[in-house]
Coordinates of C-alpha atoms and ligand atoms in Angstrom, one line a residue:
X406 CA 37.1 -134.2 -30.9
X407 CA 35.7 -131.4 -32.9
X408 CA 34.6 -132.3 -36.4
X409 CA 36.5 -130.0 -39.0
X410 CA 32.9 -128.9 -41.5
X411 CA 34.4 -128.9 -45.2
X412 CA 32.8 -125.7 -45.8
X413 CA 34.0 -123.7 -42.7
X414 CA 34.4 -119.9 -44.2
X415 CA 36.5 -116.8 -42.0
X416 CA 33.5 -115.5 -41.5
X417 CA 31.2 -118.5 -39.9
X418 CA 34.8 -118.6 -38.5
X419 CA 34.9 -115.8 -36.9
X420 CA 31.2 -115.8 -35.6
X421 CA 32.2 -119.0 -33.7
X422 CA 35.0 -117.5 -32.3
X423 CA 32.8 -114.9 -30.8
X424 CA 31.0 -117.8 -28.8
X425 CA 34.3 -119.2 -28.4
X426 CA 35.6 -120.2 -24.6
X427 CA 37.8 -122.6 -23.4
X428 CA 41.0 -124.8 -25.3
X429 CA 42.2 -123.7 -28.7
X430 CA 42.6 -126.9 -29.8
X431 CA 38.9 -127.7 -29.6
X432 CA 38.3 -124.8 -32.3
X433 CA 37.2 -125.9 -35.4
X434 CA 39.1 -124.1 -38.3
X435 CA 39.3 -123.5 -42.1
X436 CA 41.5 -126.0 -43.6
X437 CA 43.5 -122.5 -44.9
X438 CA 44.1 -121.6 -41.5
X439 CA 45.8 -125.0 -40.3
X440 CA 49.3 -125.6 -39.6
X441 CA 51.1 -128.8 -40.4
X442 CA 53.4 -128.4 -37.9
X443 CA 53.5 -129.0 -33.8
X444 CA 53.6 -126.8 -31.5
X445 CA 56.2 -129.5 -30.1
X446 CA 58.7 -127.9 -32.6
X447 CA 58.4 -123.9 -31.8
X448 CA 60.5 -124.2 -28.6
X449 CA 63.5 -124.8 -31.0
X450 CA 63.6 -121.0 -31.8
X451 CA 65.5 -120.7 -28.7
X452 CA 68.9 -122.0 -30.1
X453 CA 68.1 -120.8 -34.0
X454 CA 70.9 -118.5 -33.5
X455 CA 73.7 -120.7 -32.5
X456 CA 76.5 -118.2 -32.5
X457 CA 74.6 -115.8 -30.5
X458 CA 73.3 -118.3 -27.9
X459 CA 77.0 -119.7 -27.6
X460 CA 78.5 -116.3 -26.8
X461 CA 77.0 -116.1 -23.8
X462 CA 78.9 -118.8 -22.1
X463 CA 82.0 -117.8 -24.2
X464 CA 82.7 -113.9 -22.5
X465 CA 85.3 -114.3 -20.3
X466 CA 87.1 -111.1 -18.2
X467 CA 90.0 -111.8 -21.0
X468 CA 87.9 -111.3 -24.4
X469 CA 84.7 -108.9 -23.3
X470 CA 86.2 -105.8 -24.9
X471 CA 86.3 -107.5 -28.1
X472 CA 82.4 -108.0 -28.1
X473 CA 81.0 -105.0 -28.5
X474 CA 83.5 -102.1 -29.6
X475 CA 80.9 -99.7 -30.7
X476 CA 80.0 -99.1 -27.0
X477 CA 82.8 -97.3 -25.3
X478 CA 81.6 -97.6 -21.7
X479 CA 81.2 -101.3 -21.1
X480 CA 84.0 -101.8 -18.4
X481 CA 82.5 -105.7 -17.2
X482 CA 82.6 -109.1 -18.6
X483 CA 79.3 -109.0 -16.0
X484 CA 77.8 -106.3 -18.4
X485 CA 79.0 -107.5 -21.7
X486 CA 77.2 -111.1 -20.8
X487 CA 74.0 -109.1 -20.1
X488 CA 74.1 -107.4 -23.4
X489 CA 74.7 -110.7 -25.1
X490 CA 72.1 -112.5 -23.6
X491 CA 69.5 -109.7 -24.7
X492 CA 70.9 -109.7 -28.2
X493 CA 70.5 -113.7 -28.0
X494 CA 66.9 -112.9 -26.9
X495 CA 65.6 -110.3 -29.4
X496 CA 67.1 -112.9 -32.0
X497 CA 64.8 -115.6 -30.3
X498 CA 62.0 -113.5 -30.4
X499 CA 62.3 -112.8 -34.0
X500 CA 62.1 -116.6 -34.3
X501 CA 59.4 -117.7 -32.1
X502 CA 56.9 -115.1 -33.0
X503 CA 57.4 -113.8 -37.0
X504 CA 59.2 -117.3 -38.2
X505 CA 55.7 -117.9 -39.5
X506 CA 54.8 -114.5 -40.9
X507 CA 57.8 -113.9 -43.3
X508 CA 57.2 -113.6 -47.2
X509 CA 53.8 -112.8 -47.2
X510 CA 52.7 -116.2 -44.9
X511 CA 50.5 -115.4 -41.5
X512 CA 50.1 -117.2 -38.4
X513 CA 48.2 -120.3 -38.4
X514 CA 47.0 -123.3 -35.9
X515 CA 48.9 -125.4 -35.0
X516 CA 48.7 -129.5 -34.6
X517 CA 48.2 -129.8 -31.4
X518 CA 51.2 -132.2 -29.4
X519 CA 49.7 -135.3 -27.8
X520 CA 51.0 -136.3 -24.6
X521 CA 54.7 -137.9 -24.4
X522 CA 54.9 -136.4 -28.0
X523 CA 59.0 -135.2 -28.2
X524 CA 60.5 -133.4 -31.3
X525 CA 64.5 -133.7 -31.4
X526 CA 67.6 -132.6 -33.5
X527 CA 70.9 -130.9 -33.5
X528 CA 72.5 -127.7 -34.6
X529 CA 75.8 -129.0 -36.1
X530 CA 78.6 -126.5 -35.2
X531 CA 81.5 -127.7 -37.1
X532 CA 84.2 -124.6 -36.3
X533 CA 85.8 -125.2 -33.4
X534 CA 85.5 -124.6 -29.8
X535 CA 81.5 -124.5 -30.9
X536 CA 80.8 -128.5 -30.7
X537 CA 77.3 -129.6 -31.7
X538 CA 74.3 -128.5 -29.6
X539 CA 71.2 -130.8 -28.8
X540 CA 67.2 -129.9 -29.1
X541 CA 64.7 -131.8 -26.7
X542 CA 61.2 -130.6 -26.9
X543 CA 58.7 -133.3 -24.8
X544 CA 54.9 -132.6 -24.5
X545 CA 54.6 -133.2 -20.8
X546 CA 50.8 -132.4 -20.3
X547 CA 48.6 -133.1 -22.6
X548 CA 45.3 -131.5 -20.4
X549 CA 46.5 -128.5 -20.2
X550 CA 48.3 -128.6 -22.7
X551 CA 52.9 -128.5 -21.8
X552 CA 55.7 -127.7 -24.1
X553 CA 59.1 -128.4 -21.7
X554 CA 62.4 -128.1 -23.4
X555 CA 66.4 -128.3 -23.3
X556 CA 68.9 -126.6 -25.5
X557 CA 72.3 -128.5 -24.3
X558 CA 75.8 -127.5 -25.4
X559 CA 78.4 -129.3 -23.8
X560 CA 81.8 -127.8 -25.3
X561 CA 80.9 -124.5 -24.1
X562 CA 78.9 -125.5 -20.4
X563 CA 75.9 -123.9 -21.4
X564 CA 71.9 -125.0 -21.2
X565 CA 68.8 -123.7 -21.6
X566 CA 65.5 -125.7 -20.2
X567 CA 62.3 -124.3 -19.6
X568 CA 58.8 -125.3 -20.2
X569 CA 55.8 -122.8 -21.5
X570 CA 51.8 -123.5 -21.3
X571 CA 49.6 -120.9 -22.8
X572 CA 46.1 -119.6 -21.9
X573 CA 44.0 -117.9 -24.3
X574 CA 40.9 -116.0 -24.5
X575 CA 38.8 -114.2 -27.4
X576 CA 38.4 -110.0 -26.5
X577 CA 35.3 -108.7 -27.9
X578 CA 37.1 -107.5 -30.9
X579 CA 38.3 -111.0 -32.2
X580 CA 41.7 -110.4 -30.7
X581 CA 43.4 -113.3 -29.3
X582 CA 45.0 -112.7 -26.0
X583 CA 47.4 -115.3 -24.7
X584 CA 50.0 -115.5 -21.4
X585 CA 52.3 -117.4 -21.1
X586 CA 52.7 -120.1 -18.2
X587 CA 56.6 -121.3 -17.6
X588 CA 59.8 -120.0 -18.2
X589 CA 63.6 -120.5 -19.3
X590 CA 66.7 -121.0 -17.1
X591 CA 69.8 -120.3 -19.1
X592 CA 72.9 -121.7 -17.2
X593 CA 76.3 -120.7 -18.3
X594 CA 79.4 -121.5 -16.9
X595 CA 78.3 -120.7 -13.8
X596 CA 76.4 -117.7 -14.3
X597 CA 72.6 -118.2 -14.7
X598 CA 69.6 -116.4 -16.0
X599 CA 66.0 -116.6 -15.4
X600 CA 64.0 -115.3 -18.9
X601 CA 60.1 -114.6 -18.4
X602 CA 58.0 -115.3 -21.4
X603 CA 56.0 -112.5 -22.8
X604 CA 52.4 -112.5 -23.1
X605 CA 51.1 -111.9 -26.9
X606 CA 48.2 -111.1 -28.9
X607 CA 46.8 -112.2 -32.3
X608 CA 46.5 -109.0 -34.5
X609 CA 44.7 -109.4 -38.2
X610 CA 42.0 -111.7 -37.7
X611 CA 39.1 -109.6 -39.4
X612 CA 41.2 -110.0 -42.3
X613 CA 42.5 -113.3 -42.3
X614 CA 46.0 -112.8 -42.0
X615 CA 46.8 -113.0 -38.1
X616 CA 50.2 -112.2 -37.1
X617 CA 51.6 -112.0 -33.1
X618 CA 52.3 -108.8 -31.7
X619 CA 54.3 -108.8 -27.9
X620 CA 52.9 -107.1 -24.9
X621 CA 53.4 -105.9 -21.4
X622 CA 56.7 -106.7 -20.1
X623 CA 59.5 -109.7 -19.8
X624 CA 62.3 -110.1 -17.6
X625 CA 65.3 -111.0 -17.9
X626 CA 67.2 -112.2 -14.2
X627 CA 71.0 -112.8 -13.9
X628 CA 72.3 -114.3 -10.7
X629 CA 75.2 -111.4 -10.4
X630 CA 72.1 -109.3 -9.6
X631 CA 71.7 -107.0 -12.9
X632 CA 68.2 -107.5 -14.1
X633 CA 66.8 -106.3 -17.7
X634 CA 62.9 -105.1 -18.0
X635 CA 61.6 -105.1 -21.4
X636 CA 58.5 -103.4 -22.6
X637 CA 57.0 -104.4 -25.8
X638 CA 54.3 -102.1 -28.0
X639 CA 52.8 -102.4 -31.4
X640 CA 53.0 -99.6 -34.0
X641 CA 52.6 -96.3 -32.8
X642 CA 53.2 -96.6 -29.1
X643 CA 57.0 -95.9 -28.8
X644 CA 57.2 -95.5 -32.2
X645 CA 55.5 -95.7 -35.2
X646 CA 56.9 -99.1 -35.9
X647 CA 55.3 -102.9 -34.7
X648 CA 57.4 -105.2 -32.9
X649 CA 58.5 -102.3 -31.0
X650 CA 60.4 -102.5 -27.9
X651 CA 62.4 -100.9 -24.6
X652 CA 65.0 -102.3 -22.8
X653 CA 66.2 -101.1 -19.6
X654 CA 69.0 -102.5 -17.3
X655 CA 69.7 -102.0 -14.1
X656 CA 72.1 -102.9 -11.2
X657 CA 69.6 -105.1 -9.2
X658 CA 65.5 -105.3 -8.9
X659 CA 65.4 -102.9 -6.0
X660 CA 66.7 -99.9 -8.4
X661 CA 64.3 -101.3 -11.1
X662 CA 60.9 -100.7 -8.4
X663 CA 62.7 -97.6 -7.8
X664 CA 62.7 -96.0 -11.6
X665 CA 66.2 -95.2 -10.6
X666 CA 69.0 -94.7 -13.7
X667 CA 69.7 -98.0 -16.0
X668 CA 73.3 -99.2 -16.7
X669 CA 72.1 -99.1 -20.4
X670 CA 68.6 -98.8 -22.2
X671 CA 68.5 -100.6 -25.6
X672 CA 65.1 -99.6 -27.9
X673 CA 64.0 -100.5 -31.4
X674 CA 62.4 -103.4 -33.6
X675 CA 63.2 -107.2 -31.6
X676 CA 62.4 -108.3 -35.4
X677 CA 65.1 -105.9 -36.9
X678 CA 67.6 -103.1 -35.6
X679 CA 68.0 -102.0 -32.6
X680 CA 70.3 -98.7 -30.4
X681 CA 71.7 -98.2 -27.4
X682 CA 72.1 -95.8 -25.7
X683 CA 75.8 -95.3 -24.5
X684 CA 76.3 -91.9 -22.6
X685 CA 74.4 -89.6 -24.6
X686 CA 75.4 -91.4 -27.9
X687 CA 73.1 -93.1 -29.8
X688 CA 74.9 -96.4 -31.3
X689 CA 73.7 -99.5 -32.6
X690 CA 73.5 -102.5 -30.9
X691 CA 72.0 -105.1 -33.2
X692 CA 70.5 -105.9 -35.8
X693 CA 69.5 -109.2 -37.0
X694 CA 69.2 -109.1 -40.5
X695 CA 73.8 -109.7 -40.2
X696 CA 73.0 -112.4 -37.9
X697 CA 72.9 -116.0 -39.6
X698 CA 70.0 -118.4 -38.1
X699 CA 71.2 -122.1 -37.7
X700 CA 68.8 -124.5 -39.3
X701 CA 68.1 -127.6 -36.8
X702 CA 68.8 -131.0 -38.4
X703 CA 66.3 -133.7 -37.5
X704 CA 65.8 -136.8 -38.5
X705 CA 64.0 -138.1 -41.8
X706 CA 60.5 -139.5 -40.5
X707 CA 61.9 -143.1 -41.8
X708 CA 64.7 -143.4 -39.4
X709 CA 61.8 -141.6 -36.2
X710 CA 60.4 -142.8 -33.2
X711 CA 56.5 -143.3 -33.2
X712 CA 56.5 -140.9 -30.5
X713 CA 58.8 -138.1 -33.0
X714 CA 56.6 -135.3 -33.6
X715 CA 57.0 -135.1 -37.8
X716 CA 56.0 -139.0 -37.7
X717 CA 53.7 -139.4 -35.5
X718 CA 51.7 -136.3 -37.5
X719 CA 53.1 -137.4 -41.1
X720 CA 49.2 -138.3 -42.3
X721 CA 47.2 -135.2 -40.6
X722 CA 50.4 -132.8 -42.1
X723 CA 49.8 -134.6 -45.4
X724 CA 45.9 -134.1 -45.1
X725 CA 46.0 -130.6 -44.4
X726 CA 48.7 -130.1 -47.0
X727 CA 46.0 -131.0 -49.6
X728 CA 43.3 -128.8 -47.5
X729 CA 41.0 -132.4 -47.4
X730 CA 39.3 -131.7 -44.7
X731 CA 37.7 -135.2 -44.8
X732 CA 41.2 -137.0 -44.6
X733 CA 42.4 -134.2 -42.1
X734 CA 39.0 -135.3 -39.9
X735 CA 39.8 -139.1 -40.6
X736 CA 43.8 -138.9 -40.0
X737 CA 43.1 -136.5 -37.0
X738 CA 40.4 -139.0 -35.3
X739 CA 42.5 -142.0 -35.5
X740 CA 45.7 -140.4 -33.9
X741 CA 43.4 -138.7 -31.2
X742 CA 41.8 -141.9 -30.6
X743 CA 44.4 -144.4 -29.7
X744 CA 45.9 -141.5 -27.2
X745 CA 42.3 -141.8 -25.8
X746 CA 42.8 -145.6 -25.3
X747 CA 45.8 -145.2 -24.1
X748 CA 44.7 -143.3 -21.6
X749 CA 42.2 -146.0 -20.8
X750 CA 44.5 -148.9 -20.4
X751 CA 47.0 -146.8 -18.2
X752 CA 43.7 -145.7 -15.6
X753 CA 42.3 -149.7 -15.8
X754 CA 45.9 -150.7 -15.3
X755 CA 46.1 -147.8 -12.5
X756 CA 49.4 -146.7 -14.0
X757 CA 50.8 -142.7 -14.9
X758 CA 52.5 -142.1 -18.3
X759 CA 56.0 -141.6 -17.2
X760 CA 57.2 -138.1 -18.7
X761 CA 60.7 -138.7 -20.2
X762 CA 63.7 -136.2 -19.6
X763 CA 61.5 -133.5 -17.6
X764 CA 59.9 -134.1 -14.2
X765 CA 57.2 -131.6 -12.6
X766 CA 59.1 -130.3 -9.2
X767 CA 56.3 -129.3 -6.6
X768 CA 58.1 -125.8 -5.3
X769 CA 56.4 -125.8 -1.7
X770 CA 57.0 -129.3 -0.9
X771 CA 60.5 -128.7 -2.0
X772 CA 61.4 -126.9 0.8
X773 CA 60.2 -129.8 3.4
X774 CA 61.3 -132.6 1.1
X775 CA 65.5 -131.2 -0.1
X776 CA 65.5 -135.0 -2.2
X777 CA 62.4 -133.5 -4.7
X778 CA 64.1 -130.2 -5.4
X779 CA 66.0 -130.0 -9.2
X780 CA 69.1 -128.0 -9.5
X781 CA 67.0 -125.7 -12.1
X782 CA 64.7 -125.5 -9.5
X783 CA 67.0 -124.0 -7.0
X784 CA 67.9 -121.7 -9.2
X785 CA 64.4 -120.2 -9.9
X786 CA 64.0 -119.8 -6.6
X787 CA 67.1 -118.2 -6.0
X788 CA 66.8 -115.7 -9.4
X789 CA 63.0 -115.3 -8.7
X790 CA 63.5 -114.1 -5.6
X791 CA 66.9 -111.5 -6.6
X792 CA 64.0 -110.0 -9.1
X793 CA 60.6 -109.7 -6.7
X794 CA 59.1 -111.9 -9.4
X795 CA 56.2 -114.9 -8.0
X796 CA 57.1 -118.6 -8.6
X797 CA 53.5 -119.4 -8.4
X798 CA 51.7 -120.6 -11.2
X799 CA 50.8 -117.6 -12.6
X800 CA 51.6 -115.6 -15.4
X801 CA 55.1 -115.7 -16.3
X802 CA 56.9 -112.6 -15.5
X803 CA 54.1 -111.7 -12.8
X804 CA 55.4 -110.4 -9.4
X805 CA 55.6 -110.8 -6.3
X806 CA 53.0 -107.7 -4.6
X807 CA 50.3 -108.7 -7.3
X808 CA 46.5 -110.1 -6.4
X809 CA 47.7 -113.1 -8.5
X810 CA 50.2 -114.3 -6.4
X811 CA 48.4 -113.8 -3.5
X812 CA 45.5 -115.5 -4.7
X813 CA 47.2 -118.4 -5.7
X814 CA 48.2 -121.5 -3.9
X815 CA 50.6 -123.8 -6.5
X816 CA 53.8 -123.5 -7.5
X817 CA 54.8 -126.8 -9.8
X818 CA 57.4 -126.7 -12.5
X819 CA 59.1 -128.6 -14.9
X820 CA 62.6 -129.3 -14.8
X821 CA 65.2 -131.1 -16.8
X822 CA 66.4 -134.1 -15.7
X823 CA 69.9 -134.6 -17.9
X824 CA 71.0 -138.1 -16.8
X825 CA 66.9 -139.0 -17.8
X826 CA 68.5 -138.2 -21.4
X827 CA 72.1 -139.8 -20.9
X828 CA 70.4 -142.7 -20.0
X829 CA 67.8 -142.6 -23.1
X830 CA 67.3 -145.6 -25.4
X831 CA 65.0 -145.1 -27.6
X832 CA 64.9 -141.6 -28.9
X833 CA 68.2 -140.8 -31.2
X834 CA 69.4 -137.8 -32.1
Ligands
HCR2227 C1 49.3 -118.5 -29.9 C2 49.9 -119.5 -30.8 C3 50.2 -120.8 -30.1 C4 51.3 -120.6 -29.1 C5 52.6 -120.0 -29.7 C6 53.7 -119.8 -28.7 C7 53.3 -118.9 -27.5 C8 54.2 -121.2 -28.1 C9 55.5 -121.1 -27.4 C10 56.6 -120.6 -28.2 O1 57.8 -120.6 -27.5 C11 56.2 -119.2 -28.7 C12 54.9 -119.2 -29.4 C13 54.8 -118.6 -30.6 C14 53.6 -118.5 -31.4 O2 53.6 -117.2 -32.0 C15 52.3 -118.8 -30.5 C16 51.2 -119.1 -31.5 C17 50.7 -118.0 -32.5 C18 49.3 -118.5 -33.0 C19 49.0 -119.7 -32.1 C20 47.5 -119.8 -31.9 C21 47.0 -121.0 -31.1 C22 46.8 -119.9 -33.3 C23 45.4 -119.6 -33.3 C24 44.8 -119.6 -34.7 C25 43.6 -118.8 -34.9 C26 43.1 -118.8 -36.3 C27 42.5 -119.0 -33.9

């Protein structure tokens, strides 16, 4: 591993960055710049807002109107699904990408999961009908590095799994360019969703204070056709405002190539308000500041698994709590080093670390071999190929007619594998 210098400044910093190719993780940083928290715990941002995440498998062709009585011309349970599963979105996004940013705070680095690392909880919904809804996060690859995880509600029939790598590079101008690898599958009560992850950049880092600003576009896919494209921009590309975004929806892909008319087009802040546009009224559709975020209850690190994220880290957090860049060297080096020999024994003993509720479903042999295909994965395939989007391993969200598809020659994904967690032993929620 990289040795952390005690006396790393932003600007011997940044001069290394310049230099800089290859994994993040082998970046040496200022201790002020250090997270002590995983990257195993960020995919819990999906279910943050419980109430909004639950509505999607709660619309039914009996309650729909009642969802959103601002917007006279929603006449579909179909339609009013697709505009809660955006809303459920923009709420994530809020969460995944300025969580970190709030009260003055800016985006940092974070530990680094090892391999077979797993961070777990539950949001307790005590109203009824709601029931309580389970987190599984499980670093599945350690080279590269593989976040896969599970959002499970059983009272309402509704799940979200997915996994997400990220590849980054350094521009010229010290911006940090990252895509996303992976995706989430949202299934709900028999209606399913296929959600692209966006690709992001780091903003601020001549002055020290980097925050994430969304790019390009996402997609979201829903198996009774309707499709929504979203296009992000920073300040003063839409409009003057960052986190800035447009969202389109339209009947099926083949209208979306087309530039024919969206259903409904929905534009403003994913971090704040947001209008749509019904007829030639302006409305609002949502803002999140009234929406309440659902803290995730996890264990105390006493009660933990050595394999629990918070406890296997408990020492480096602690180090780099104090900025001791000595202890977070010392802490960091012996975790680092008994995964090495871990490694070691497993390849002497010529054995594979078993991944634990998520196994990697090979796409192309799928099709020859029916026993290795995953009901998730049948359903990418199925909702990747209603939107024109690749299920190669490419970028998420990229399509079908790009050079990237055709240059490529993988498709492997990860996919959850529930009765892997009925069946678990160890790990408690
Ligand atoms: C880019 C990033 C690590 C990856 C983080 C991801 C993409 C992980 C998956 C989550 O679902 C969403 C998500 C949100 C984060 O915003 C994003 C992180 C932001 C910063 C971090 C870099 C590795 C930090 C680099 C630090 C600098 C100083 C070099």
């Amino acid at each position: 591993m990289t040795e952390y210098a005690e006396t790393v400044s932003w600007s011997s910093f940044l001069k290394s960055i310049s230099s800089f190719s290859g994994d993040l993780s082998a970046l040496s940083a200022p201790p002020f710049i250090l997270s002590p928290v995983s990257l195993s715990e960020f995919s819990q941002y999906w279910g943050t807002y419980q109430d909004l995440f639950l509505a999607i498998a709660q619309i039914n062709k009996q309650n729909y109107q009642a969802y959103y009585p601002q917007i006279r011309s929603i006449d579909t349970p179909e339609v009013t699904r697709m505009l809660a599963v955006l809303q459920w979105y923009l709420a994530t996004l809020k969460c995944q990408y300025t969580s970190r940013t709030q009260k003055g705070g800016f985006e940092k680095k974070p530990l680094n999961p090892f391999l077979g690392e797993v961070f777990v909880g539950k949001w307790e919904n005590n109203e009824t009908k709601k029931g309580d809804t389970v987190f599984l996060s499980e670093q599945v690859s350690h080279h590269p590095p593989v976040n896969a995880f599970a959002v499970i509600n059983e009272e309402n029939n509704i799940q979200l799994q997915g996994y997400t790598q990220i590849k980054s590079s350094f521009s010229k101008t010290l911006k940090l360019n990252v895509k996303q690898h992976g995706h989430a599958i949202i299934d709900a009560n028999g209606n399913s969703f296929l959600i692209t992850l966006p690709a992001i950049h780091l903003e601020g880092m001549l002055v020290a204070s980097p925050y994430v600003e969304l790019e390009d576009k996402s997609y979201i896919q829903s198996s009774c056709g309707m499709i929504w494209r979203i296009e992000y921009s920073g300040k003063g590309y839409f409009s003057g405002q960052k986190n800035s975004f447009k969202a389109n929806l339209y009947v099926n892909s083949t209208v979306m190539e087309k530039e024919g008319k969206p259903i409904y087009t929905v534009s403003g802040q994913w971090s704040g308000a947001s209008t749509i546009l019904d007829g030639s009224k302006e409305v609002l559709f949502s803002d999140i500041s009234r929406y309440q975020p659902h803290s995730l209850q996890v264990k105390p690190i006493d009660n933990q698994h050595d394999l629990e994220s918070r406890k296997a880290w408990d020492d480096v957090a602690k180090a780099i709590e104090l900025g001791d860049m000595k202890l977070i060297s010392q802490t960091k080096n012996k975790l680092e080093n008994h995964q090495r020999k871990l490694r070691r024994k497993e390849e002497q003993e010529n054995k594979h670390w078993q991944n634990r509720w998520f196994k990697r479903v090979d796409v192309i042999k799928a099709k020859t071999e029916p026993d290795l295909e995953g009901e998730a994965i049948n359903k990418l395939v199925a909702l990747a190929k209603l939107s024109g989007l690749s299920i190669k391993n490419i970028p998420s969200g990229s399509k079908h007619n790009t050079k990237e598809h055709k240059k490529a020659t993988t498709a492997s994904h990860w996919s959850f594998v529930m009765n892997n967690w009925l069946n678990e032993k160890e790990i408690k929620i």
